[in-house]
Amino acid sequence: MEKAQLHLEGRTYELDVVIGTEGEKALDISKLRDQTGYITVDVGYKNTGSTYSQITFIDGEQGILRYRGYPIEQLAEFSTYLEVAYLLIYGELPTRAQLEDFEERIKARTLIHEDIKKFFDGFPSSAHPMGVLASVVCSLSSFYPESLDPYAPDEVVERNIIRLLAKVPTLIAWIYKKRMGHPYIYPRNERSYVNNFLYMMFGMPTYDYEPDPHVVDALDKLLILHADHEQNCSTSTVRTVGSSRANIYASVSAGICALWGPLHGGANQEVIEMLEMIKADGGNVQKWVEKAKDKNDPFRLMGFGHRVYKNFDPRAKIIKQAADQVLNALGIHDPVLDIAKKLEEVALSDPYFIERRLYPNVDFYSGIIYRAIGIPVEMFTVMFAFGRLAGWLAQWWEMRRANEPIVRPRQVYMGPGLRDYVPIAKRG
Ligand code: ACO
């Protein structure tokens, strides 16, 4: 094994060099503190590998994203979300029989306990869907107490993984129904996974509803593109919470909360709001690009930039094309798509964005598709959570099976040194 040398205070230490499947290089510092008394500092974990994972590979320089070795472009074109979920969770593409069995097991669990409806009653209809989803997903743990056992056998873990894949679409559709004041629509399991979700969202007891097949395809593709993205903020949160041996519902609920922020999954909502704002302001794209560059102005181009991708986000390429396709198929002309394309063109030829290697990310065009298929802006981030669910579950299980230790970073304390307490009477 290759070693790196560290020279510190006159001594030389050897660190193991770790090389990943695709040649990624890392230094193993897991014994550093014991050997040297030092820790490393890396605020925001920009250079820290938190785990060894076999699920997703990203090369940010080349714009590569692969799930279990398969390129995202091939999966988005030929696969379905449930097939991809199976791949992420079990490590291999399913045979036809395995996929059918997986789908049947999910279909058998799409209903949610009737008492959950009372939870929905308690929320105001204006509640943000992410807050409701996080709360209800966490509360599912109380309906499935077998999930609380940190030493439960694989078959129990697997059952709860299936439950989450089955119930989250129903929950999201019911969050929408609650917002609209419409009656809840129960799942119809003869429908495909995505068709069933759209049926629960947009169906009504008063008429038959069949979603447009272009919409079903576009949504399936979006779910695949969002399904996993290695150790991002929400996935790291899911693994971190799970590392304390908290149950899978609590861990996924924490992931939903982490995804909510505008610097992460919340960006898709912010993008469409930004594009609308630019449109309402007269569509002067250059003005907003200048604002984004101005360090005294807090405005940022939402949907631009990525912690890992520094050339392009492969998902954004696929989504841009899918946005064109679905809008054409539905006969929609959305002026916001024109603004998005103009903004991308102006930003990508501007030295500020070129030097900082800022490109459109997955969220730049996804909102345009969501809007075209009738999903309201406030629901965009729960749609991201819907797709990412498969990845969270796969990552949580991988962490548990590897029996990873509880996550507990250290810090460098920079606060006041030791001082004596001063009674309040003497503090003035
Ligand atoms: N608009 C304008 N300037 C930007 C943008 C942007 N969207 N993103 C980064 N920059 C600038 C920063 O101001 C900084 O400039 P400086 O070097 O002169 O100080 C430089 O580019 C580096 O930016 P950081 O924030 O340090 O990069 P980091 O890797 O920490 O952040 C992030 C990445 C959070 C995605 C950032 O680019 C951003 O805020 N983008 C907008 C929000 C967004 O789209 N989030 C979705 C991400 S994808 C996802 O989560 C699925």
mmCIF file with all atom_site columns, N, CA, C and O and ligand atoms in Angstrom, residues 46 262-264 267 292 295 300-307 352 356 358 361-363 384, ligand 1:
data_model
loop_
_atom_site.group_PDB
_atom_site.id
_atom_site.type_symbol
_atom_site.label_atom_id
_atom_site.label_alt_id
_atom_site.label_comp_id
_atom_site.label_asym_id
_atom_site.label_entity_id
_atom_site.label_seq_id
_atom_site.pdbx_PDB_ins_code
_atom_site.Cartn_x
_atom_site.Cartn_y
_atom_site.Cartn_z
_atom_site.occupancy
_atom_site.B_iso_or_equiv
_atom_site.pdbx_formal_charge
_atom_site.auth_seq_id
_atom_site.auth_comp_id
_atom_site.auth_asym_id
_atom_site.auth_atom_id
_atom_site.pdbx_PDB_model_num
ATOM   1   N N   . LYS A 1 46  ? -15.202 20.285 2.795   1.00 0.00 ? 46  LYS A N   1
ATOM   2   C CA  . LYS A 1 46  ? -14.933 20.390 1.357   1.00 0.00 ? 46  LYS A CA  1
ATOM   3   C C   . LYS A 1 46  ? -13.907 19.360 0.901   1.00 0.00 ? 46  LYS A C   1
ATOM   4   O O   . LYS A 1 46  ? -13.815 19.036 -0.278  1.00 0.00 ? 46  LYS A O   1
ATOM   5   N N   . PRO A 1 262 ? -32.390 26.603 0.975   1.00 0.00 ? 262 PRO A N   1
ATOM   6   C CA  . PRO A 1 262 ? -32.257 27.141 -0.385  1.00 0.00 ? 262 PRO A CA  1
ATOM   7   C C   . PRO A 1 262 ? -30.909 26.869 -1.029  1.00 0.00 ? 262 PRO A C   1
ATOM   8   O O   . PRO A 1 262 ? -30.785 26.965 -2.243  1.00 0.00 ? 262 PRO A O   1
ATOM   9   N N   . LEU A 1 263 ? -29.890 26.522 -0.245  1.00 0.00 ? 263 LEU A N   1
ATOM   10  C CA  . LEU A 1 263 ? -28.606 26.197 -0.867  1.00 0.00 ? 263 LEU A CA  1
ATOM   11  C C   . LEU A 1 263 ? -28.571 24.740 -1.328  1.00 0.00 ? 263 LEU A C   1
ATOM   12  O O   . LEU A 1 263 ? -27.614 24.289 -1.932  1.00 0.00 ? 263 LEU A O   1
ATOM   13  N N   . HIS A 1 264 ? -29.615 23.993 -0.991  1.00 0.00 ? 264 HIS A N   1
ATOM   14  C CA  . HIS A 1 264 ? -29.655 22.566 -1.372  1.00 0.00 ? 264 HIS A CA  1
ATOM   15  C C   . HIS A 1 264 ? -30.937 22.344 -2.180  1.00 0.00 ? 264 HIS A C   1
ATOM   16  O O   . HIS A 1 264 ? -31.138 22.994 -3.194  1.00 0.00 ? 264 HIS A O   1
ATOM   17  N N   . ALA A 1 267 ? -33.391 25.084 -3.650  1.00 0.00 ? 267 ALA A N   1
ATOM   18  C CA  . ALA A 1 267 ? -33.012 25.959 -4.767  1.00 0.00 ? 267 ALA A CA  1
ATOM   19  C C   . ALA A 1 267 ? -34.018 25.863 -5.919  1.00 0.00 ? 267 ALA A C   1
ATOM   20  O O   . ALA A 1 267 ? -34.209 26.841 -6.637  1.00 0.00 ? 267 ALA A O   1
ATOM   21  N N   . ALA A 1 292 ? -25.813 39.501 -9.428  1.00 0.00 ? 292 ALA A N   1
ATOM   22  C CA  . ALA A 1 292 ? -25.242 38.261 -8.872  1.00 0.00 ? 292 ALA A CA  1
ATOM   23  C C   . ALA A 1 292 ? -23.737 38.392 -8.673  1.00 0.00 ? 292 ALA A C   1
ATOM   24  O O   . ALA A 1 292 ? -23.158 37.783 -7.766  1.00 0.00 ? 292 ALA A O   1
ATOM   25  N N   . LYS A 1 295 ? -20.567 41.842 -5.021  1.00 0.00 ? 295 LYS A N   1
ATOM   26  C CA  . LYS A 1 295 ? -20.350 41.250 -3.684  1.00 0.00 ? 295 LYS A CA  1
ATOM   27  C C   . LYS A 1 295 ? -21.096 42.002 -2.576  1.00 0.00 ? 295 LYS A C   1
ATOM   28  O O   . LYS A 1 295 ? -21.236 41.509 -1.454  1.00 0.00 ? 295 LYS A O   1
ATOM   29  N N   . ARG A 1 300 ? -27.886 35.957 -5.514  1.00 0.00 ? 300 ARG A N   1
ATOM   30  C CA  . ARG A 1 300 ? -27.106 34.940 -6.222  1.00 0.00 ? 300 ARG A CA  1
ATOM   31  C C   . ARG A 1 300 ? -27.977 34.366 -7.326  1.00 0.00 ? 300 ARG A C   1
ATOM   32  O O   . ARG A 1 300 ? -29.197 34.305 -7.168  1.00 0.00 ? 300 ARG A O   1
ATOM   33  N N   . LEU A 1 301 ? -27.366 33.917 -8.379  1.00 0.00 ? 301 LEU A N   1
ATOM   34  C CA  . LEU A 1 301 ? -28.146 33.247 -9.415  1.00 0.00 ? 301 LEU A CA  1
ATOM   35  C C   . LEU A 1 301 ? -28.512 31.867 -8.896  1.00 0.00 ? 301 LEU A C   1
ATOM   36  O O   . LEU A 1 301 ? -27.657 30.978 -8.837  1.00 0.00 ? 301 LEU A O   1
ATOM   37  N N   . MET A 1 302 ? -29.756 31.686 -8.506  1.00 0.00 ? 302 MET A N   1
ATOM   38  C CA  . MET A 1 302 ? -30.157 30.385 -7.974  1.00 0.00 ? 302 MET A CA  1
ATOM   39  C C   . MET A 1 302 ? -30.146 29.367 -9.116  1.00 0.00 ? 302 MET A C   1
ATOM   40  O O   . MET A 1 302 ? -30.463 29.703 -10.259 1.00 0.00 ? 302 MET A O   1
ATOM   41  N N   . GLY A 1 303 ? -29.743 28.133 -8.773  1.00 0.00 ? 303 GLY A N   1
ATOM   42  C CA  . GLY A 1 303 ? -29.636 27.104 -9.813  1.00 0.00 ? 303 GLY A CA  1
ATOM   43  C C   . GLY A 1 303 ? -28.302 27.145 -10.536 1.00 0.00 ? 303 GLY A C   1
ATOM   44  O O   . GLY A 1 303 ? -28.089 26.422 -11.493 1.00 0.00 ? 303 GLY A O   1
ATOM   45  N N   . PHE A 1 304 ? -27.406 28.012 -10.047 1.00 0.00 ? 304 PHE A N   1
ATOM   46  C CA  . PHE A 1 304 ? -26.062 28.088 -10.617 1.00 0.00 ? 304 PHE A CA  1
ATOM   47  C C   . PHE A 1 304 ? -25.030 27.710 -9.570  1.00 0.00 ? 304 PHE A C   1
ATOM   48  O O   . PHE A 1 304 ? -25.130 28.120 -8.422  1.00 0.00 ? 304 PHE A O   1
ATOM   49  N N   . GLY A 1 305 ? -24.037 26.975 -9.985  1.00 0.00 ? 305 GLY A N   1
ATOM   50  C CA  . GLY A 1 305 ? -22.945 26.623 -9.072  1.00 0.00 ? 305 GLY A CA  1
ATOM   51  C C   . GLY A 1 305 ? -23.204 25.292 -8.399  1.00 0.00 ? 305 GLY A C   1
ATOM   52  O O   . GLY A 1 305 ? -24.361 24.859 -8.241  1.00 0.00 ? 305 GLY A O   1
ATOM   53  N N   . HIS A 1 306 ? -22.135 24.625 -8.065  1.00 0.00 ? 306 HIS A N   1
ATOM   54  C CA  . HIS A 1 306 ? -22.265 23.338 -7.381  1.00 0.00 ? 306 HIS A CA  1
ATOM   55  C C   . HIS A 1 306 ? -20.976 23.060 -6.642  1.00 0.00 ? 306 HIS A C   1
ATOM   56  O O   . HIS A 1 306 ? -19.898 23.384 -7.132  1.00 0.00 ? 306 HIS A O   1
ATOM   57  N N   . ARG A 1 307 ? -21.102 22.468 -5.475  1.00 0.00 ? 307 ARG A N   1
ATOM   58  C CA  . ARG A 1 307 ? -19.915 22.164 -4.679  1.00 0.00 ? 307 ARG A CA  1
ATOM   59  C C   . ARG A 1 307 ? -18.996 21.189 -5.418  1.00 0.00 ? 307 ARG A C   1
ATOM   60  O O   . ARG A 1 307 ? -17.774 21.275 -5.319  1.00 0.00 ? 307 ARG A O   1
ATOM   61  N N   . TYR A 1 352 ? -16.880 36.302 -14.769 1.00 0.00 ? 352 TYR A N   1
ATOM   62  C CA  . TYR A 1 352 ? -17.129 35.989 -13.353 1.00 0.00 ? 352 TYR A CA  1
ATOM   63  C C   . TYR A 1 352 ? -17.532 34.514 -13.189 1.00 0.00 ? 352 TYR A C   1
ATOM   64  O O   . TYR A 1 352 ? -16.999 33.791 -12.354 1.00 0.00 ? 352 TYR A O   1
ATOM   65  N N   . ARG A 1 356 ? -15.065 31.249 -11.895 1.00 0.00 ? 356 ARG A N   1
ATOM   66  C CA  . ARG A 1 356 ? -15.492 30.495 -10.701 1.00 0.00 ? 356 ARG A CA  1
ATOM   67  C C   . ARG A 1 356 ? -16.104 29.144 -11.059 1.00 0.00 ? 356 ARG A C   1
ATOM   68  O O   . ARG A 1 356 ? -16.541 28.414 -10.196 1.00 0.00 ? 356 ARG A O   1
ATOM   69  N N   . LEU A 1 358 ? -18.918 28.309 -12.562 1.00 0.00 ? 358 LEU A N   1
ATOM   70  C CA  . LEU A 1 358 ? -20.308 28.214 -12.124 1.00 0.00 ? 358 LEU A CA  1
ATOM   71  C C   . LEU A 1 358 ? -21.197 27.885 -13.329 1.00 0.00 ? 358 LEU A C   1
ATOM   72  O O   . LEU A 1 358 ? -21.217 28.622 -14.308 1.00 0.00 ? 358 LEU A O   1
ATOM   73  N N   . ASN A 1 361 ? -27.107 24.031 -12.423 1.00 0.00 ? 361 ASN A N   1
ATOM   74  C CA  . ASN A 1 361 ? -27.166 22.733 -11.753 1.00 0.00 ? 361 ASN A CA  1
ATOM   75  C C   . ASN A 1 361 ? -28.538 22.085 -12.004 1.00 0.00 ? 361 ASN A C   1
ATOM   76  O O   . ASN A 1 361 ? -29.377 22.644 -12.713 1.00 0.00 ? 361 ASN A O   1
ATOM   77  N N   . VAL A 1 362 ? -28.743 20.933 -11.387 1.00 0.00 ? 362 VAL A N   1
ATOM   78  C CA  . VAL A 1 362 ? -29.951 20.132 -11.637 1.00 0.00 ? 362 VAL A CA  1
ATOM   79  C C   . VAL A 1 362 ? -31.240 20.936 -11.442 1.00 0.00 ? 362 VAL A C   1
ATOM   80  O O   . VAL A 1 362 ? -32.253 20.680 -12.083 1.00 0.00 ? 362 VAL A O   1
ATOM   81  N N   . ASP A 1 363 ? -31.164 21.938 -10.556 1.00 0.00 ? 363 ASP A N   1
ATOM   82  C CA  . ASP A 1 363 ? -32.385 22.654 -10.209 1.00 0.00 ? 363 ASP A CA  1
ATOM   83  C C   . ASP A 1 363 ? -32.735 23.771 -11.169 1.00 0.00 ? 363 ASP A C   1
ATOM   84  O O   . ASP A 1 363 ? -33.803 24.370 -11.054 1.00 0.00 ? 363 ASP A O   1
ATOM   85  N N   . PHE A 1 384 ? -38.272 16.903 -5.061  1.00 0.00 ? 384 PHE A N   1
ATOM   86  C CA  . PHE A 1 384 ? -36.851 16.537 -4.974  1.00 0.00 ? 384 PHE A CA  1
ATOM   87  C C   . PHE A 1 384 ? -36.684 15.447 -3.906  1.00 0.00 ? 384 PHE A C   1
ATOM   88  O O   . PHE A 1 384 ? -36.033 14.414 -4.122  1.00 0.00 ? 384 PHE A O   1
HETATM 89  N N1  . ACO B 2 .   ? -24.340 33.230 -8.076  1.00 0.00 ? 1   ACO B N1  1
HETATM 90  C C1  . ACO B 2 .   ? -23.317 34.121 -7.959  1.00 0.00 ? 1   ACO B C1  1
HETATM 91  N N2  . ACO B 2 .   ? -22.103 33.810 -7.412  1.00 0.00 ? 1   ACO B N2  1
HETATM 92  C C2  . ACO B 2 .   ? -21.939 32.555 -6.977  1.00 0.00 ? 1   ACO B C2  1
HETATM 93  C C3  . ACO B 2 .   ? -22.946 31.574 -7.072  1.00 0.00 ? 1   ACO B C3  1
HETATM 94  C C4  . ACO B 2 .   ? -24.167 31.952 -7.644  1.00 0.00 ? 1   ACO B C4  1
HETATM 95  N N3  . ACO B 2 .   ? -25.172 31.058 -7.753  1.00 0.00 ? 1   ACO B N3  1
HETATM 96  N N4  . ACO B 2 .   ? -22.495 30.416 -6.548  1.00 0.00 ? 1   ACO B N4  1
HETATM 97  C C5  . ACO B 2 .   ? -21.240 30.641 -6.139  1.00 0.00 ? 1   ACO B C5  1
HETATM 98  N N5  . ACO B 2 .   ? -20.898 31.939 -6.410  1.00 0.00 ? 1   ACO B N5  1
HETATM 99  C C6  . ACO B 2 .   ? -19.575 32.551 -6.159  1.00 0.00 ? 1   ACO B C6  1
HETATM 100 C C7  . ACO B 2 .   ? -19.375 32.847 -4.679  1.00 0.00 ? 1   ACO B C7  1
HETATM 101 O O1  . ACO B 2 .   ? -19.826 34.157 -4.361  1.00 0.00 ? 1   ACO B O1  1
HETATM 102 C C8  . ACO B 2 .   ? -17.878 32.677 -4.560  1.00 0.00 ? 1   ACO B C8  1
HETATM 103 O O2  . ACO B 2 .   ? -17.266 33.838 -5.105  1.00 0.00 ? 1   ACO B O2  1
HETATM 104 P P1  . ACO B 2 .   ? -15.860 34.379 -4.484  1.00 0.00 ? 1   ACO B P1  1
HETATM 105 O O3  . ACO B 2 .   ? -14.881 33.285 -4.725  1.00 0.00 ? 1   ACO B O3  1
HETATM 106 O O4  . ACO B 2 .   ? -15.588 35.648 -5.231  1.00 0.00 ? 1   ACO B O4  1
HETATM 107 O O5  . ACO B 2 .   ? -16.134 34.618 -3.017  1.00 0.00 ? 1   ACO B O5  1
HETATM 108 C C9  . ACO B 2 .   ? -17.549 31.523 -5.498  1.00 0.00 ? 1   ACO B C9  1
HETATM 109 O O6  . ACO B 2 .   ? -18.584 31.584 -6.504  1.00 0.00 ? 1   ACO B O6  1
HETATM 110 C C10 . ACO B 2 .   ? -17.559 30.141 -4.822  1.00 0.00 ? 1   ACO B C10 1
HETATM 111 O O7  . ACO B 2 .   ? -18.826 29.982 -4.179  1.00 0.00 ? 1   ACO B O7  1
HETATM 112 P P2  . ACO B 2 .   ? -19.061 29.161 -2.825  1.00 0.00 ? 1   ACO B P2  1
HETATM 113 O O8  . ACO B 2 .   ? -20.360 29.594 -2.233  1.00 0.00 ? 1   ACO B O8  1
HETATM 114 O O9  . ACO B 2 .   ? -17.817 29.284 -1.972  1.00 0.00 ? 1   ACO B O9  1
HETATM 115 O O10 . ACO B 2 .   ? -19.126 27.684 -3.373  1.00 0.00 ? 1   ACO B O10 1
HETATM 116 P P3  . ACO B 2 .   ? -19.718 26.448 -2.586  1.00 0.00 ? 1   ACO B P3  1
HETATM 117 O O11 . ACO B 2 .   ? -19.143 25.255 -3.235  1.00 0.00 ? 1   ACO B O11 1
HETATM 118 O O12 . ACO B 2 .   ? -19.542 26.620 -1.111  1.00 0.00 ? 1   ACO B O12 1
HETATM 119 O O13 . ACO B 2 .   ? -21.312 26.555 -2.864  1.00 0.00 ? 1   ACO B O13 1
HETATM 120 C C11 . ACO B 2 .   ? -23.424 26.360 -3.856  1.00 0.00 ? 1   ACO B C11 1
HETATM 121 C C12 . ACO B 2 .   ? -21.975 25.833 -3.816  1.00 0.00 ? 1   ACO B C12 1
HETATM 122 C C13 . ACO B 2 .   ? -24.010 26.399 -2.446  1.00 0.00 ? 1   ACO B C13 1
HETATM 123 C C14 . ACO B 2 .   ? -24.280 25.420 -4.700  1.00 0.00 ? 1   ACO B C14 1
HETATM 124 C C15 . ACO B 2 .   ? -23.415 27.786 -4.473  1.00 0.00 ? 1   ACO B C15 1
HETATM 125 O O14 . ACO B 2 .   ? -22.897 27.756 -5.789  1.00 0.00 ? 1   ACO B O14 1
HETATM 126 C C16 . ACO B 2 .   ? -24.782 28.452 -4.464  1.00 0.00 ? 1   ACO B C16 1
HETATM 127 O O15 . ACO B 2 .   ? -25.165 29.083 -3.476  1.00 0.00 ? 1   ACO B O15 1
HETATM 128 N N6  . ACO B 2 .   ? -25.596 28.302 -5.569  1.00 0.00 ? 1   ACO B N6  1
HETATM 129 C C17 . ACO B 2 .   ? -26.935 28.816 -5.618  1.00 0.00 ? 1   ACO B C17 1
HETATM 130 C C18 . ACO B 2 .   ? -27.889 27.888 -4.886  1.00 0.00 ? 1   ACO B C18 1
HETATM 131 C C19 . ACO B 2 .   ? -28.156 26.606 -5.640  1.00 0.00 ? 1   ACO B C19 1
HETATM 132 O O16 . ACO B 2 .   ? -28.422 26.598 -6.829  1.00 0.00 ? 1   ACO B O16 1
HETATM 133 N N7  . ACO B 2 .   ? -28.138 25.486 -4.893  1.00 0.00 ? 1   ACO B N7  1
HETATM 134 C C20 . ACO B 2 .   ? -28.430 24.147 -5.454  1.00 0.00 ? 1   ACO B C20 1
HETATM 135 C C21 . ACO B 2 .   ? -27.219 23.326 -5.471  1.00 0.00 ? 1   ACO B C21 1
HETATM 136 S S1  . ACO B 2 .   ? -27.525 21.799 -6.304  1.00 0.00 ? 1   ACO B S1  1
HETATM 137 C C22 . ACO B 2 .   ? -28.308 20.873 -5.161  1.00 0.00 ? 1   ACO B C22 1
HETATM 138 O O17 . ACO B 2 .   ? -28.232 21.035 -3.980  1.00 0.00 ? 1   ACO B O17 1
HETATM 139 C C23 . ACO B 2 .   ? -29.111 19.820 -5.676  1.00 0.00 ? 1   ACO B C23 1
#
